[in-house]
Structure formats: structure tokens, C-alpha cells
Amino acid sequence: MATTYIQNAEHYAQVLALVRRTRRSLWIGTADIKDLYVEGEARVKQPFLATLAHLLERGVEVRLVHAKEPGPMFRSDFDRYPILFTELERSLCPRVHFKIMVFDCRQAYIGSANLTGAGMGMKGEETRNFEAGILTDDPPLVEAAMSQFDEVWCGRMCKSCRRRDYCGDPIA
């Protein structure tokens, strides 16, 4: 793969294809997450959470860090997949604004698209956001993405964070 610049609808096709092919671990960092719908098995429209539930059923470790609580439609979809309650590792950090996905510690997406219909979902070309990002398997870039995600995930940024009063679920 090397490093590939992707834009607009390519996020949907390329990034989500990598999500479905993940075998061991998927790390997702996003500022915003909504009731995102994607093409599932047999080309059926389904919640992205169904894709995550399927990965968890296959034994894939899935970590999700996002900035704010999603809305009621997301929570309704979340409740349909009980494995998400027990196996999905999820954390809130109001300072997260990066959009990073790391696939099996070997490939990474670094870009602008949130986990929303207009960013990564099945919205049409005329209603999709103008997004840009890179897909890479370049070890220094993948390592940098993993390091940034891990620093937030492990709470290393919490002590110096000046938004602690807004943090509903402090990591550390």
C-alpha cells in the first residue's frame, strides 16, 4: 500500500474495507460519532456498530476514543449489540479532535473524516463532507498515529489537560 492520499467517497470504500478486514486490533479515534450506516455483508445497509460487533465476535480487540457522547439514535443502535457492552473498549476525551484508525498495528488512516454519515458513511456524493486523509503502512507514520492514540488512551495527557471540568469520564 505505501502511503495513499484519499478524498471524499474513497474514505467510505477504502477505510471501511480495511475495518472489515481487521484481524487482531482496531483502534479508532474520532471527535464525533453518530448513527453511522455502512454497507455490511451481502451489501445490506447496517449500523457501523454491527461491523464493530462482528469484529468483536471474531476476537478482534476494538478500542474507540471519542470526544463526546453520541446522540439517541447511536445509543439505540448500540443497545442492539450486547457484545459492545462487554467487549468494546471505549473512552471519552473532550479534547480529542484527531481522526485516526489503526488496523492490526500495521496500517493507519490519518485524516479529517469523523465517524458520521457525512464523513465515513453511506451518504450520497451530494451530501457527503469534503474529506481528505492518508492510508499508510509506512512504519514511522503508523507508529506516530499509534503513539498519539495511546497517549490519550492511557491518560498521559490528563494531568496537563485544562478541560478536566468538562470531562465526564476522566481516564486518569
PDB file of C-alpha atoms in Angstrom:
ATOM      1  CA  MET A   1       0.000   0.000   0.000  1.00  0.00           C
ATOM      2  CA  ALA A   2       2.745   2.502   0.968  1.00  0.00           C
ATOM      3  CA  THR A   3       1.034   5.872   1.536  1.00  0.00           C
ATOM      4  CA  THR A   4      -2.082   6.802  -0.405  1.00  0.00           C
ATOM      5  CA  TYR A   5      -3.910  10.131  -0.388  1.00  0.00           C
ATOM      6  CA  ILE A   6      -7.676   9.613  -0.304  1.00  0.00           C
ATOM      7  CA  GLN A   7     -10.545  12.049  -0.526  1.00  0.00           C
ATOM      8  CA  ASN A   8     -14.319  12.209  -0.322  1.00  0.00           C
ATOM      9  CA  ALA A   9     -16.033   8.873  -1.171  1.00  0.00           C
ATOM     10  CA  GLU A  10     -12.726   6.987  -1.041  1.00  0.00           C
ATOM     11  CA  HIS A  11     -12.973   7.151   2.751  1.00  0.00           C
ATOM     12  CA  TYR A  12     -16.095   5.083   2.592  1.00  0.00           C
ATOM     13  CA  ALA A  13     -14.719   2.489   0.193  1.00  0.00           C
ATOM     14  CA  GLN A  14     -11.109   2.124   1.301  1.00  0.00           C
ATOM     15  CA  VAL A  15     -11.123   2.841   5.032  1.00  0.00           C
ATOM     16  CA  LEU A  16     -14.217   0.785   5.780  1.00  0.00           C
ATOM     17  CA  ALA A  17     -12.855  -2.109   3.720  1.00  0.00           C
ATOM     18  CA  LEU A  18      -9.808  -2.118   5.998  1.00  0.00           C
ATOM     19  CA  VAL A  19     -12.084  -2.069   9.058  1.00  0.00           C
ATOM     20  CA  ARG A  20     -13.869  -5.200   7.828  1.00  0.00           C
ATOM     21  CA  ARG A  21     -10.542  -6.967   7.113  1.00  0.00           C
ATOM     22  CA  THR A  22      -9.027  -6.267  10.538  1.00  0.00           C
ATOM     23  CA  ARG A  23      -7.861  -9.472  12.213  1.00  0.00           C
ATOM     24  CA  ARG A  24      -6.359  -8.600  15.623  1.00  0.00           C
ATOM     25  CA  SER A  25      -6.845  -4.978  16.675  1.00  0.00           C
ATOM     26  CA  LEU A  26      -8.628  -1.844  15.561  1.00  0.00           C
ATOM     27  CA  TRP A  27      -8.008   1.485  17.247  1.00  0.00           C
ATOM     28  CA  ILE A  28     -10.391   4.309  16.372  1.00  0.00           C
ATOM     29  CA  GLY A  29     -10.017   7.935  17.430  1.00  0.00           C
ATOM     30  CA  THR A  30     -12.644  10.467  16.350  1.00  0.00           C
ATOM     31  CA  ALA A  31     -14.057  13.742  17.540  1.00  0.00           C
ATOM     32  CA  ASP A  32     -17.622  12.914  16.569  1.00  0.00           C
ATOM     33  CA  ILE A  33     -19.500   9.652  16.253  1.00  0.00           C
ATOM     34  CA  LYS A  34     -23.110   9.314  15.170  1.00  0.00           C
ATOM     35  CA  ASP A  35     -25.501   6.638  13.981  1.00  0.00           C
ATOM     36  CA  LEU A  36     -23.257   5.892  11.023  1.00  0.00           C
ATOM     37  CA  TYR A  37     -24.565   3.388   8.471  1.00  0.00           C
ATOM     38  CA  VAL A  38     -22.309   1.354   6.189  1.00  0.00           C
ATOM     39  CA  GLU A  39     -22.588  -1.451   3.687  1.00  0.00           C
ATOM     40  CA  GLY A  40     -22.440  -4.740   5.528  1.00  0.00           C
ATOM     41  CA  GLU A  41     -22.319  -8.358   4.442  1.00  0.00           C
ATOM     42  CA  ALA A  42     -24.378  -9.152   1.356  1.00  0.00           C
ATOM     43  CA  ARG A  43     -24.282  -5.395   0.586  1.00  0.00           C
ATOM     44  CA  VAL A  44     -27.002  -4.684   3.160  1.00  0.00           C
ATOM     45  CA  LYS A  45     -27.093  -1.276   4.859  1.00  0.00           C
ATOM     46  CA  GLN A  46     -26.330  -1.680   8.562  1.00  0.00           C
ATOM     47  CA  PRO A  47     -25.115   0.375  11.533  1.00  0.00           C
ATOM     48  CA  PHE A  48     -21.331   0.696  11.773  1.00  0.00           C
ATOM     49  CA  LEU A  49     -21.800  -0.699  15.270  1.00  0.00           C
ATOM     50  CA  ALA A  50     -22.873  -4.010  13.666  1.00  0.00           C
ATOM     51  CA  THR A  51     -19.488  -4.098  11.916  1.00  0.00           C
ATOM     52  CA  LEU A  52     -17.734  -3.487  15.235  1.00  0.00           C
ATOM     53  CA  ALA A  53     -19.854  -6.184  16.921  1.00  0.00           C
ATOM     54  CA  HIS A  54     -18.892  -8.632  14.166  1.00  0.00           C
ATOM     55  CA  LEU A  55     -15.202  -7.851  14.694  1.00  0.00           C
ATOM     56  CA  LEU A  56     -15.567  -8.388  18.443  1.00  0.00           C
ATOM     57  CA  GLU A  57     -17.309 -11.726  17.823  1.00  0.00           C
ATOM     58  CA  ARG A  58     -14.266 -12.765  15.775  1.00  0.00           C
ATOM     59  CA  GLY A  59     -11.988 -11.870  18.712  1.00  0.00           C
ATOM     60  CA  VAL A  60     -10.676  -8.565  17.360  1.00  0.00           C
ATOM     61  CA  GLU A  61      -9.706  -6.029  20.036  1.00  0.00           C
ATOM     62  CA  VAL A  62     -11.560  -2.772  19.305  1.00  0.00           C
ATOM     63  CA  ARG A  63     -10.716   0.478  21.070  1.00  0.00           C
ATOM     64  CA  LEU A  64     -12.726   3.633  20.490  1.00  0.00           C
ATOM     65  CA  VAL A  65     -11.897   7.061  21.889  1.00  0.00           C
ATOM     66  CA  HIS A  66     -14.180   9.962  21.050  1.00  0.00           C
ATOM     67  CA  ALA A  67     -14.843  13.483  22.259  1.00  0.00           C
ATOM     68  CA  LYS A  68     -18.494  13.494  23.252  1.00  0.00           C
ATOM     69  CA  GLU A  69     -21.419  11.245  23.952  1.00  0.00           C
ATOM     70  CA  PRO A  70     -23.267  10.315  20.778  1.00  0.00           C
ATOM     71  CA  GLY A  71     -26.963  11.013  20.313  1.00  0.00           C
ATOM     72  CA  PRO A  72     -30.013   8.819  20.982  1.00  0.00           C
ATOM     73  CA  MET A  73     -30.013   7.112  17.556  1.00  0.00           C
ATOM     74  CA  PHE A  74     -26.453   5.857  18.169  1.00  0.00           C
ATOM     75  CA  ARG A  75     -27.370   4.681  21.657  1.00  0.00           C
ATOM     76  CA  SER A  76     -30.381   2.837  20.259  1.00  0.00           C
ATOM     77  CA  ASP A  77     -28.166   1.058  17.711  1.00  0.00           C
ATOM     78  CA  PHE A  78     -25.586   0.361  20.452  1.00  0.00           C
ATOM     79  CA  ASP A  79     -28.214  -1.405  22.561  1.00  0.00           C
ATOM     80  CA  ARG A  80     -28.941  -3.840  19.703  1.00  0.00           C
ATOM     81  CA  TYR A  81     -25.466  -5.439  20.023  1.00  0.00           C
ATOM     82  CA  PRO A  82     -24.869  -6.758  23.572  1.00  0.00           C
ATOM     83  CA  ILE A  83     -21.239  -7.683  22.822  1.00  0.00           C
ATOM     84  CA  LEU A  84     -20.471  -3.959  22.635  1.00  0.00           C
ATOM     85  CA  PHE A  85     -21.286  -3.636  26.360  1.00  0.00           C
ATOM     86  CA  THR A  86     -18.775  -6.268  27.391  1.00  0.00           C
ATOM     87  CA  GLU A  87     -16.050  -6.263  24.743  1.00  0.00           C
ATOM     88  CA  LEU A  88     -15.805  -2.807  23.155  1.00  0.00           C
ATOM     89  CA  GLU A  89     -13.147  -0.734  24.888  1.00  0.00           C
ATOM     90  CA  ARG A  90     -14.443   2.828  24.809  1.00  0.00           C
ATOM     91  CA  SER A  91     -13.248   6.073  26.318  1.00  0.00           C
ATOM     92  CA  LEU A  92     -14.334   9.691  26.195  1.00  0.00           C
ATOM     93  CA  CYS A  93     -11.919  12.595  25.957  1.00  0.00           C
ATOM     94  CA  PRO A  94     -13.358  16.039  25.214  1.00  0.00           C
ATOM     95  CA  ARG A  95     -10.019  17.166  23.764  1.00  0.00           C
ATOM     96  CA  VAL A  96      -9.861  14.500  21.042  1.00  0.00           C
ATOM     97  CA  HIS A  97     -10.144  16.040  17.640  1.00  0.00           C
ATOM     98  CA  PHE A  98      -7.907  13.676  15.666  1.00  0.00           C
ATOM     99  CA  LYS A  99      -9.326  11.158  13.248  1.00  0.00           C
ATOM    100  CA  ILE A 100      -7.147   8.068  13.376  1.00  0.00           C
ATOM    101  CA  MET A 101      -7.739   4.399  12.702  1.00  0.00           C
ATOM    102  CA  VAL A 102      -5.008   1.819  13.206  1.00  0.00           C
ATOM    103  CA  PHE A 103      -5.537  -1.602  11.665  1.00  0.00           C
ATOM    104  CA  ASP A 104      -3.641  -4.548  13.210  1.00  0.00           C
ATOM    105  CA  CYS A 105      -0.774  -2.203  14.202  1.00  0.00           C
ATOM    106  CA  ARG A 106       0.334  -2.291  10.548  1.00  0.00           C
ATOM    107  CA  GLN A 107      -1.760   0.245   8.654  1.00  0.00           C
ATOM    108  CA  ALA A 108      -3.283   3.579   9.597  1.00  0.00           C
ATOM    109  CA  TYR A 109      -5.803   6.099   8.394  1.00  0.00           C
ATOM    110  CA  ILE A 110      -4.972   9.666   9.408  1.00  0.00           C
ATOM    111  CA  GLY A 111      -7.392  12.271   8.140  1.00  0.00           C
ATOM    112  CA  SER A 112     -10.354  14.544   8.560  1.00  0.00           C
ATOM    113  CA  ALA A 113     -13.380  12.216   8.482  1.00  0.00           C
ATOM    114  CA  ASN A 114     -15.373  11.685  11.666  1.00  0.00           C
ATOM    115  CA  LEU A 115     -17.446   8.541  12.192  1.00  0.00           C
ATOM    116  CA  THR A 116     -20.581  10.164  10.848  1.00  0.00           C
ATOM    117  CA  GLY A 117     -22.721   9.551   7.803  1.00  0.00           C
ATOM    118  CA  ALA A 118     -21.365  12.634   6.072  1.00  0.00           C
ATOM    119  CA  GLY A 119     -17.756  11.715   6.946  1.00  0.00           C
ATOM    120  CA  MET A 120     -17.489   7.931   6.579  1.00  0.00           C
ATOM    121  CA  GLY A 121     -20.999   6.695   5.965  1.00  0.00           C
ATOM    122  CA  MET A 122     -23.363   5.907   3.156  1.00  0.00           C
ATOM    123  CA  LYS A 123     -24.413   9.476   2.423  1.00  0.00           C
ATOM    124  CA  GLY A 124     -24.575  10.354  -1.249  1.00  0.00           C
ATOM    125  CA  GLU A 125     -21.911  12.345  -3.060  1.00  0.00           C
ATOM    126  CA  GLU A 126     -24.008  15.491  -2.905  1.00  0.00           C
ATOM    127  CA  THR A 127     -24.490  15.256   0.882  1.00  0.00           C
ATOM    128  CA  ARG A 128     -21.055  13.977   1.893  1.00  0.00           C
ATOM    129  CA  ASN A 129     -18.458  16.209   3.560  1.00  0.00           C
ATOM    130  CA  PHE A 130     -15.327  17.166   1.651  1.00  0.00           C
ATOM    131  CA  GLU A 131     -12.796  14.921   3.417  1.00  0.00           C
ATOM    132  CA  ALA A 132      -9.116  14.171   2.965  1.00  0.00           C
ATOM    133  CA  GLY A 133      -6.675  11.793   4.588  1.00  0.00           C
ATOM    134  CA  ILE A 134      -3.973   9.246   4.071  1.00  0.00           C
ATOM    135  CA  LEU A 135      -3.877   5.479   4.288  1.00  0.00           C
ATOM    136  CA  THR A 136      -0.429   4.197   5.051  1.00  0.00           C
ATOM    137  CA  ASP A 137       1.614   1.197   6.038  1.00  0.00           C
ATOM    138  CA  ASP A 138       4.765   3.325   6.418  1.00  0.00           C
ATOM    139  CA  PRO A 139       6.114   2.212   9.837  1.00  0.00           C
ATOM    140  CA  PRO A 140       7.074   5.700  11.134  1.00  0.00           C
ATOM    141  CA  LEU A 141       3.627   7.106  10.267  1.00  0.00           C
ATOM    142  CA  VAL A 142       1.773   4.117  11.725  1.00  0.00           C
ATOM    143  CA  GLU A 143       3.915   4.324  14.859  1.00  0.00           C
ATOM    144  CA  ALA A 144       3.239   8.078  15.217  1.00  0.00           C
ATOM    145  CA  ALA A 145      -0.527   7.516  14.910  1.00  0.00           C
ATOM    146  CA  MET A 146      -0.393   4.688  17.452  1.00  0.00           C
ATOM    147  CA  SER A 147       1.679   6.783  19.836  1.00  0.00           C
ATOM    148  CA  GLN A 148      -0.735   9.726  19.725  1.00  0.00           C
ATOM    149  CA  PHE A 149      -3.748   7.450  20.220  1.00  0.00           C
ATOM    150  CA  ASP A 150      -2.006   5.563  23.048  1.00  0.00           C
ATOM    151  CA  GLU A 151      -1.022   8.750  24.893  1.00  0.00           C
ATOM    152  CA  VAL A 152      -4.676   9.756  25.065  1.00  0.00           C
ATOM    153  CA  TRP A 153      -5.940   6.212  25.693  1.00  0.00           C
ATOM    154  CA  CYS A 154      -3.602   5.676  28.645  1.00  0.00           C
ATOM    155  CA  GLY A 155      -4.390   9.085  30.154  1.00  0.00           C
ATOM    156  CA  ARG A 156      -0.913  10.581  29.739  1.00  0.00           C
ATOM    157  CA  MET A 157      -2.481  13.861  28.635  1.00  0.00           C
ATOM    158  CA  CYS A 158      -4.918  14.080  31.560  1.00  0.00           C
ATOM    159  CA  LYS A 159      -2.613  15.775  34.071  1.00  0.00           C
ATOM    160  CA  SER A 160      -1.885  18.712  31.795  1.00  0.00           C
ATOM    161  CA  CYS A 161      -5.398  18.912  30.329  1.00  0.00           C
ATOM    162  CA  ARG A 162      -7.140  22.175  31.023  1.00  0.00           C
ATOM    163  CA  ARG A 163     -10.585  20.761  30.171  1.00  0.00           C
ATOM    164  CA  ARG A 164     -10.877  18.364  33.092  1.00  0.00           C
ATOM    165  CA  ASP A 165     -14.015  20.142  34.310  1.00  0.00           C
ATOM    166  CA  TYR A 166     -15.692  19.124  31.039  1.00  0.00           C
ATOM    167  CA  CYS A 167     -14.536  15.541  31.163  1.00  0.00           C
ATOM    168  CA  GLY A 168     -17.418  13.284  32.164  1.00  0.00           C
ATOM    169  CA  ASP A 169     -15.223  10.188  32.378  1.00  0.00           C
ATOM    170  CA  PRO A 170     -11.607  11.065  33.265  1.00  0.00           C
ATOM    171  CA  ILE A 171      -9.171   8.431  32.042  1.00  0.00           C
ATOM    172  CA  ALA A 172      -6.612   9.150  34.766  1.00  0.00           C
TER     173      ALA A 172
END
